[in-house]
Amino acid sequence: MPVLSARALLLDMDGTLVNSDAAVERIWRRWAERHGLDGDEVMRVVHGRQGHASMAVLLPGRPMEQNVADNARMLAEETADLDGVVPVPGAPEFLASLIAQGVPHALVTSADVPLSTARMAAAGLPLPELRITAESVGASKPDPEGFLKGAAELGVAPEDCVVFEDSGAGIEAGHAAGMRVVGVGARAGVHGPDAVVRDLRAVRVESAGGGVRIHVG
C-alpha cells in the first residue's frame, strides 16, 4: 500500500467526491446534438474543464464570448439537474476524517459556486471551508492556477500538497502545479497519476507530526 506524506490535500469535486456522471452525460450529449457533434467525442473532452474551455476545444474558431455565454446557460442547466447526483463511495467518511483531524484541505473545482454548492448538497457532502471555483481563477484546468491558488490560500508549498482528481485535465493541472496526484476512478488511471484508487474507500488519511500520511490502495 503506497503511503504519501503531505501537509494539505486539494480535492476535485465531480468524479472525485461527487458522482455526477449521469447529469453531465445528459446535458453535454444534448449540447453535442444541438451542435452536430459526436457525443462520445464530446464526453472524452469535457471532464475536468470549465465548460467554455471544453467548447473552445470542440468548436475551434467560435468566438470565446459565444462560448462564455453558452457556458452560462449550461451551468444553469447543470445546477437545476441533480437527478442521480450521489457521493463517490467513501467520500462521506473521507471528508469526515479530514474535518475530525483538522487536516488542511480545499475544494478545487471547475464548477462555479452555485453548481458546486448544489452538487455537494445533493450528494450529502460538507463543503470545505476553502473553495476554489470557476469564479476564483482566470484559466481552466489543465492550467495549474486553481491548485496553486488553493495551496497559497492554505499557506502550503505546492510540493507539500497532494491532489485528488479523476480527469486527464485535472491530473495534468496537478502535475503542472508541482504536486503529486492520486487518481480516483476508472478515468484516472490512463492519465498518469502518482497513485490510483477505484474510489475513496481505498484511502485513509492520518495526522502525523504536523503533516498527514495518506495510505492509498
Tab-separated table of C-alpha atoms in Angstrom:
chain	number	residue	atom	x	y	z
A	1	MET	CA	0.000	0.000	0.000
A	2	PRO	CA	1.644	3.295	-1.096
A	3	VAL	CA	1.924	5.980	1.578
A	4	LEU	CA	2.220	9.656	0.611
A	5	SER	CA	3.256	12.381	3.037
A	6	ALA	CA	1.795	15.871	2.698
A	7	ARG	CA	0.697	18.958	4.581
A	8	ALA	CA	-2.529	19.646	2.653
A	9	LEU	CA	-4.997	17.976	0.290
A	10	LEU	CA	-6.590	19.621	-2.755
A	11	LEU	CA	-9.797	17.926	-3.863
A	12	ASP	CA	-11.564	17.996	-7.190
A	13	MET	CA	-15.357	17.586	-6.981
A	14	ASP	CA	-17.007	15.894	-9.987
A	15	GLY	CA	-15.826	12.312	-10.330
A	16	THR	CA	-13.672	12.603	-7.210
A	17	LEU	CA	-16.060	13.421	-4.361
A	18	VAL	CA	-19.356	13.536	-6.273
A	19	ASN	CA	-20.581	11.135	-8.946
A	20	SER	CA	-22.405	13.481	-11.319
A	21	ASP	CA	-21.721	11.449	-14.460
A	22	ALA	CA	-25.403	10.860	-15.245
A	23	ALA	CA	-26.213	14.573	-15.235
A	24	VAL	CA	-23.050	15.500	-17.138
A	25	GLU	CA	-23.833	12.917	-19.806
A	26	ARG	CA	-27.434	14.124	-20.229
A	27	ILE	CA	-26.551	17.778	-20.530
A	28	TRP	CA	-23.426	17.520	-22.695
A	29	ARG	CA	-24.901	14.965	-25.076
A	30	ARG	CA	-27.847	17.309	-25.666
A	31	TRP	CA	-25.348	20.097	-26.319
A	32	ALA	CA	-23.439	17.839	-28.731
A	33	GLU	CA	-26.631	17.062	-30.640
A	34	ARG	CA	-27.515	20.751	-30.939
A	35	HIS	CA	-24.102	21.420	-32.494
A	36	GLY	CA	-23.945	18.339	-34.708
A	37	LEU	CA	-21.035	16.814	-32.800
A	38	ASP	CA	-20.353	13.215	-31.870
A	39	GLY	CA	-21.488	12.662	-28.302
A	40	ASP	CA	-18.733	10.201	-27.449
A	41	GLU	CA	-16.053	12.612	-28.641
A	42	VAL	CA	-17.605	15.415	-26.601
A	43	MET	CA	-17.586	13.247	-23.466
A	44	ARG	CA	-13.892	12.495	-23.970
A	45	VAL	CA	-13.163	16.239	-23.744
A	46	VAL	CA	-15.473	17.756	-21.140
A	47	HIS	CA	-14.440	16.107	-17.873
A	48	GLY	CA	-12.370	18.357	-15.633
A	49	ARG	CA	-12.534	21.546	-17.692
A	50	GLN	CA	-14.734	24.590	-17.355
A	51	GLY	CA	-17.485	24.426	-19.961
A	52	HIS	CA	-16.221	27.308	-22.075
A	53	ALA	CA	-12.768	25.692	-22.227
A	54	SER	CA	-14.326	22.433	-23.451
A	55	MET	CA	-16.297	24.347	-26.060
A	56	ALA	CA	-13.111	26.039	-27.277
A	57	VAL	CA	-11.586	22.603	-27.912
A	58	LEU	CA	-14.718	21.196	-29.548
A	59	LEU	CA	-15.643	24.252	-31.614
A	60	PRO	CA	-12.318	25.823	-32.596
A	61	GLY	CA	-12.820	29.148	-34.253
A	62	ARG	CA	-16.021	30.015	-32.417
A	63	PRO	CA	-15.603	33.366	-30.635
A	64	MET	CA	-14.841	32.940	-26.939
A	65	GLU	CA	-17.637	35.318	-25.952
A	66	GLN	CA	-20.100	32.864	-27.507
A	67	ASN	CA	-18.540	30.015	-25.522
A	68	VAL	CA	-18.777	32.014	-22.298
A	69	ALA	CA	-22.432	32.866	-22.919
A	70	ASP	CA	-23.217	29.252	-23.864
A	71	ASN	CA	-21.400	28.055	-20.746
A	72	ALA	CA	-23.502	30.316	-18.525
A	73	ARG	CA	-26.644	28.663	-19.893
A	74	MET	CA	-25.108	25.223	-19.413
A	75	LEU	CA	-24.162	25.984	-15.797
A	76	ALA	CA	-27.732	26.996	-15.020
A	77	GLU	CA	-28.976	23.795	-16.640
A	78	GLU	CA	-26.478	21.682	-14.693
A	79	THR	CA	-27.371	23.364	-11.401
A	80	ALA	CA	-31.038	22.533	-11.938
A	81	ASP	CA	-30.411	18.906	-12.951
A	82	LEU	CA	-29.368	16.972	-9.847
A	83	ASP	CA	-31.036	13.671	-10.691
A	84	GLY	CA	-28.612	10.834	-9.955
A	85	VAL	CA	-26.008	13.031	-8.238
A	86	VAL	CA	-24.564	10.895	-5.416
A	87	PRO	CA	-21.347	10.724	-3.402
A	88	VAL	CA	-18.419	8.731	-4.717
A	89	PRO	CA	-18.157	5.640	-2.453
A	90	GLY	CA	-16.133	6.528	0.619
A	91	ALA	CA	-16.414	10.299	0.135
A	92	PRO	CA	-18.548	10.996	3.254
A	93	GLU	CA	-16.142	9.089	5.503
A	94	PHE	CA	-13.086	10.584	3.784
A	95	LEU	CA	-14.256	14.179	4.297
A	96	ALA	CA	-15.397	13.468	7.854
A	97	SER	CA	-11.916	12.146	8.625
A	98	LEU	CA	-10.252	15.285	7.267
A	99	ILE	CA	-12.546	17.516	9.310
A	100	ALA	CA	-12.177	15.485	12.509
A	101	GLN	CA	-8.373	15.520	12.293
A	102	GLY	CA	-8.099	19.159	11.224
A	103	VAL	CA	-6.304	18.240	8.002
A	104	PRO	CA	-5.874	21.326	5.772
A	105	HIS	CA	-7.836	20.811	2.578
A	106	ALA	CA	-9.639	22.718	-0.156
A	107	LEU	CA	-12.107	22.056	-2.930
A	108	VAL	CA	-10.620	22.943	-6.331
A	109	THR	CA	-13.330	22.576	-8.947
A	110	SER	CA	-14.134	23.781	-12.447
A	111	ALA	CA	-17.757	24.241	-11.332
A	112	ASP	CA	-18.975	27.670	-10.243
A	113	VAL	CA	-20.299	28.453	-6.762
A	114	PRO	CA	-23.980	27.635	-7.444
A	115	LEU	CA	-23.180	24.340	-9.181
A	116	SER	CA	-20.607	23.161	-6.647
A	117	THR	CA	-22.907	24.089	-3.756
A	118	ALA	CA	-25.857	22.280	-5.351
A	119	ARG	CA	-23.962	19.101	-6.229
A	120	MET	CA	-22.215	18.787	-2.868
A	121	ALA	CA	-25.574	19.258	-1.124
A	122	ALA	CA	-27.295	16.730	-3.398
A	123	ALA	CA	-24.560	14.223	-2.529
A	124	GLY	CA	-24.908	14.994	1.194
A	125	LEU	CA	-21.303	16.173	1.499
A	126	PRO	CA	-19.969	19.075	3.578
A	127	LEU	CA	-18.376	21.935	1.680
A	128	PRO	CA	-14.757	22.561	2.690
A	129	GLU	CA	-14.151	25.979	4.212
A	130	LEU	CA	-11.810	26.875	1.338
A	131	ARG	CA	-13.269	26.529	-2.136
A	132	ILE	CA	-11.521	27.438	-5.377
A	133	THR	CA	-14.259	27.584	-8.014
A	134	ALA	CA	-14.597	28.801	-11.598
A	135	GLU	CA	-15.058	32.356	-10.318
A	136	SER	CA	-11.717	32.182	-8.469
A	137	VAL	CA	-9.453	31.685	-11.488
A	138	GLY	CA	-8.710	33.143	-14.869
A	139	ALA	CA	-7.734	29.843	-16.518
A	140	SER	CA	-9.422	26.439	-16.511
A	141	LYS	CA	-7.761	23.119	-15.801
A	142	PRO	CA	-5.438	21.811	-17.244
A	143	ASP	CA	-3.894	25.142	-16.262
A	144	PRO	CA	-2.483	24.764	-12.713
A	145	GLU	CA	-3.833	28.127	-11.470
A	146	GLY	CA	-6.606	26.666	-9.319
A	147	PHE	CA	-4.354	24.227	-7.490
A	148	LEU	CA	-1.632	26.831	-6.987
A	149	LYS	CA	-4.187	29.257	-5.586
A	150	GLY	CA	-5.550	26.592	-3.248
A	151	ALA	CA	-2.063	25.851	-1.920
A	152	ALA	CA	-1.297	29.550	-1.478
A	153	GLU	CA	-4.511	30.216	0.446
A	154	LEU	CA	-3.795	27.251	2.715
A	155	GLY	CA	-0.267	28.578	3.240
A	156	VAL	CA	1.325	25.348	1.992
A	157	ALA	CA	4.042	24.929	-0.633
A	158	PRO	CA	2.878	23.174	-3.822
A	159	GLU	CA	5.277	20.273	-3.299
A	160	ASP	CA	3.655	19.634	0.104
A	161	CYS	CA	0.179	19.201	-1.418
A	162	VAL	CA	-1.490	16.064	-2.750
A	163	VAL	CA	-4.240	16.442	-5.340
A	164	PHE	CA	-7.199	14.066	-5.689
A	165	GLU	CA	-8.522	14.040	-9.275
A	166	ASP	CA	-10.405	11.885	-11.767
A	167	SER	CA	-9.871	13.601	-15.136
A	168	GLY	CA	-6.997	13.973	-17.541
A	169	ALA	CA	-7.267	17.771	-17.418
A	170	GLY	CA	-7.201	17.757	-13.622
A	171	ILE	CA	-4.303	15.330	-13.334
A	172	GLU	CA	-2.319	17.412	-15.829
A	173	ALA	CA	-3.099	20.553	-13.819
A	174	GLY	CA	-1.961	18.959	-10.566
A	175	HIS	CA	1.336	17.821	-12.051
A	176	ALA	CA	1.862	21.210	-13.704
A	177	ALA	CA	1.472	22.764	-10.252
A	178	GLY	CA	4.317	20.573	-8.983
A	179	MET	CA	2.030	18.390	-6.875
A	180	ARG	CA	1.555	14.661	-6.533
A	181	VAL	CA	-1.790	13.336	-7.730
A	182	VAL	CA	-3.974	10.487	-6.534
A	183	GLY	CA	-6.262	9.423	-9.359
A	184	VAL	CA	-9.796	8.418	-8.390
A	185	GLY	CA	-11.913	6.105	-10.524
A	186	ALA	CA	-11.728	4.416	-13.903
A	187	ARG	CA	-10.987	7.590	-15.913
A	188	ALA	CA	-7.924	8.470	-13.880
A	189	GLY	CA	-5.634	5.531	-14.448
A	190	VAL	CA	-4.785	6.248	-18.093
A	191	HIS	CA	-3.611	9.796	-17.328
A	192	GLY	CA	-0.525	9.009	-15.263
A	193	PRO	CA	-1.398	9.872	-11.653
A	194	ASP	CA	1.174	9.039	-8.989
A	195	ALA	CA	-1.256	6.549	-7.447
A	196	VAL	CA	-4.751	5.418	-8.395
A	197	VAL	CA	-7.730	4.079	-6.437
A	198	ARG	CA	-11.091	2.740	-7.538
A	199	ASP	CA	-12.845	5.094	-5.093
A	200	LEU	CA	-12.258	6.828	-1.757
A	201	ARG	CA	-12.907	3.719	0.303
A	202	ALA	CA	-9.313	2.813	-0.586
A	203	VAL	CA	-7.854	5.968	1.017
A	204	ARG	CA	-7.024	6.528	4.675
A	205	VAL	CA	-5.579	9.790	5.990
A	206	GLU	CA	-3.917	10.209	9.365
A	207	SER	CA	-2.310	13.210	11.038
A	208	ALA	CA	1.408	12.756	11.598
A	209	GLY	CA	3.790	15.265	13.155
A	210	GLY	CA	2.368	18.448	11.661
A	211	GLY	CA	1.531	16.794	8.381
A	212	VAL	CA	-0.538	13.931	7.087
A	213	ARG	CA	0.127	10.416	5.863
A	214	ILE	CA	-2.110	9.238	3.039
A	215	HIS	CA	-2.499	5.468	2.757
A	216	VAL	CA	-3.575	4.581	-0.784
A	217	GLY	CA	-4.704	1.202	-2.055
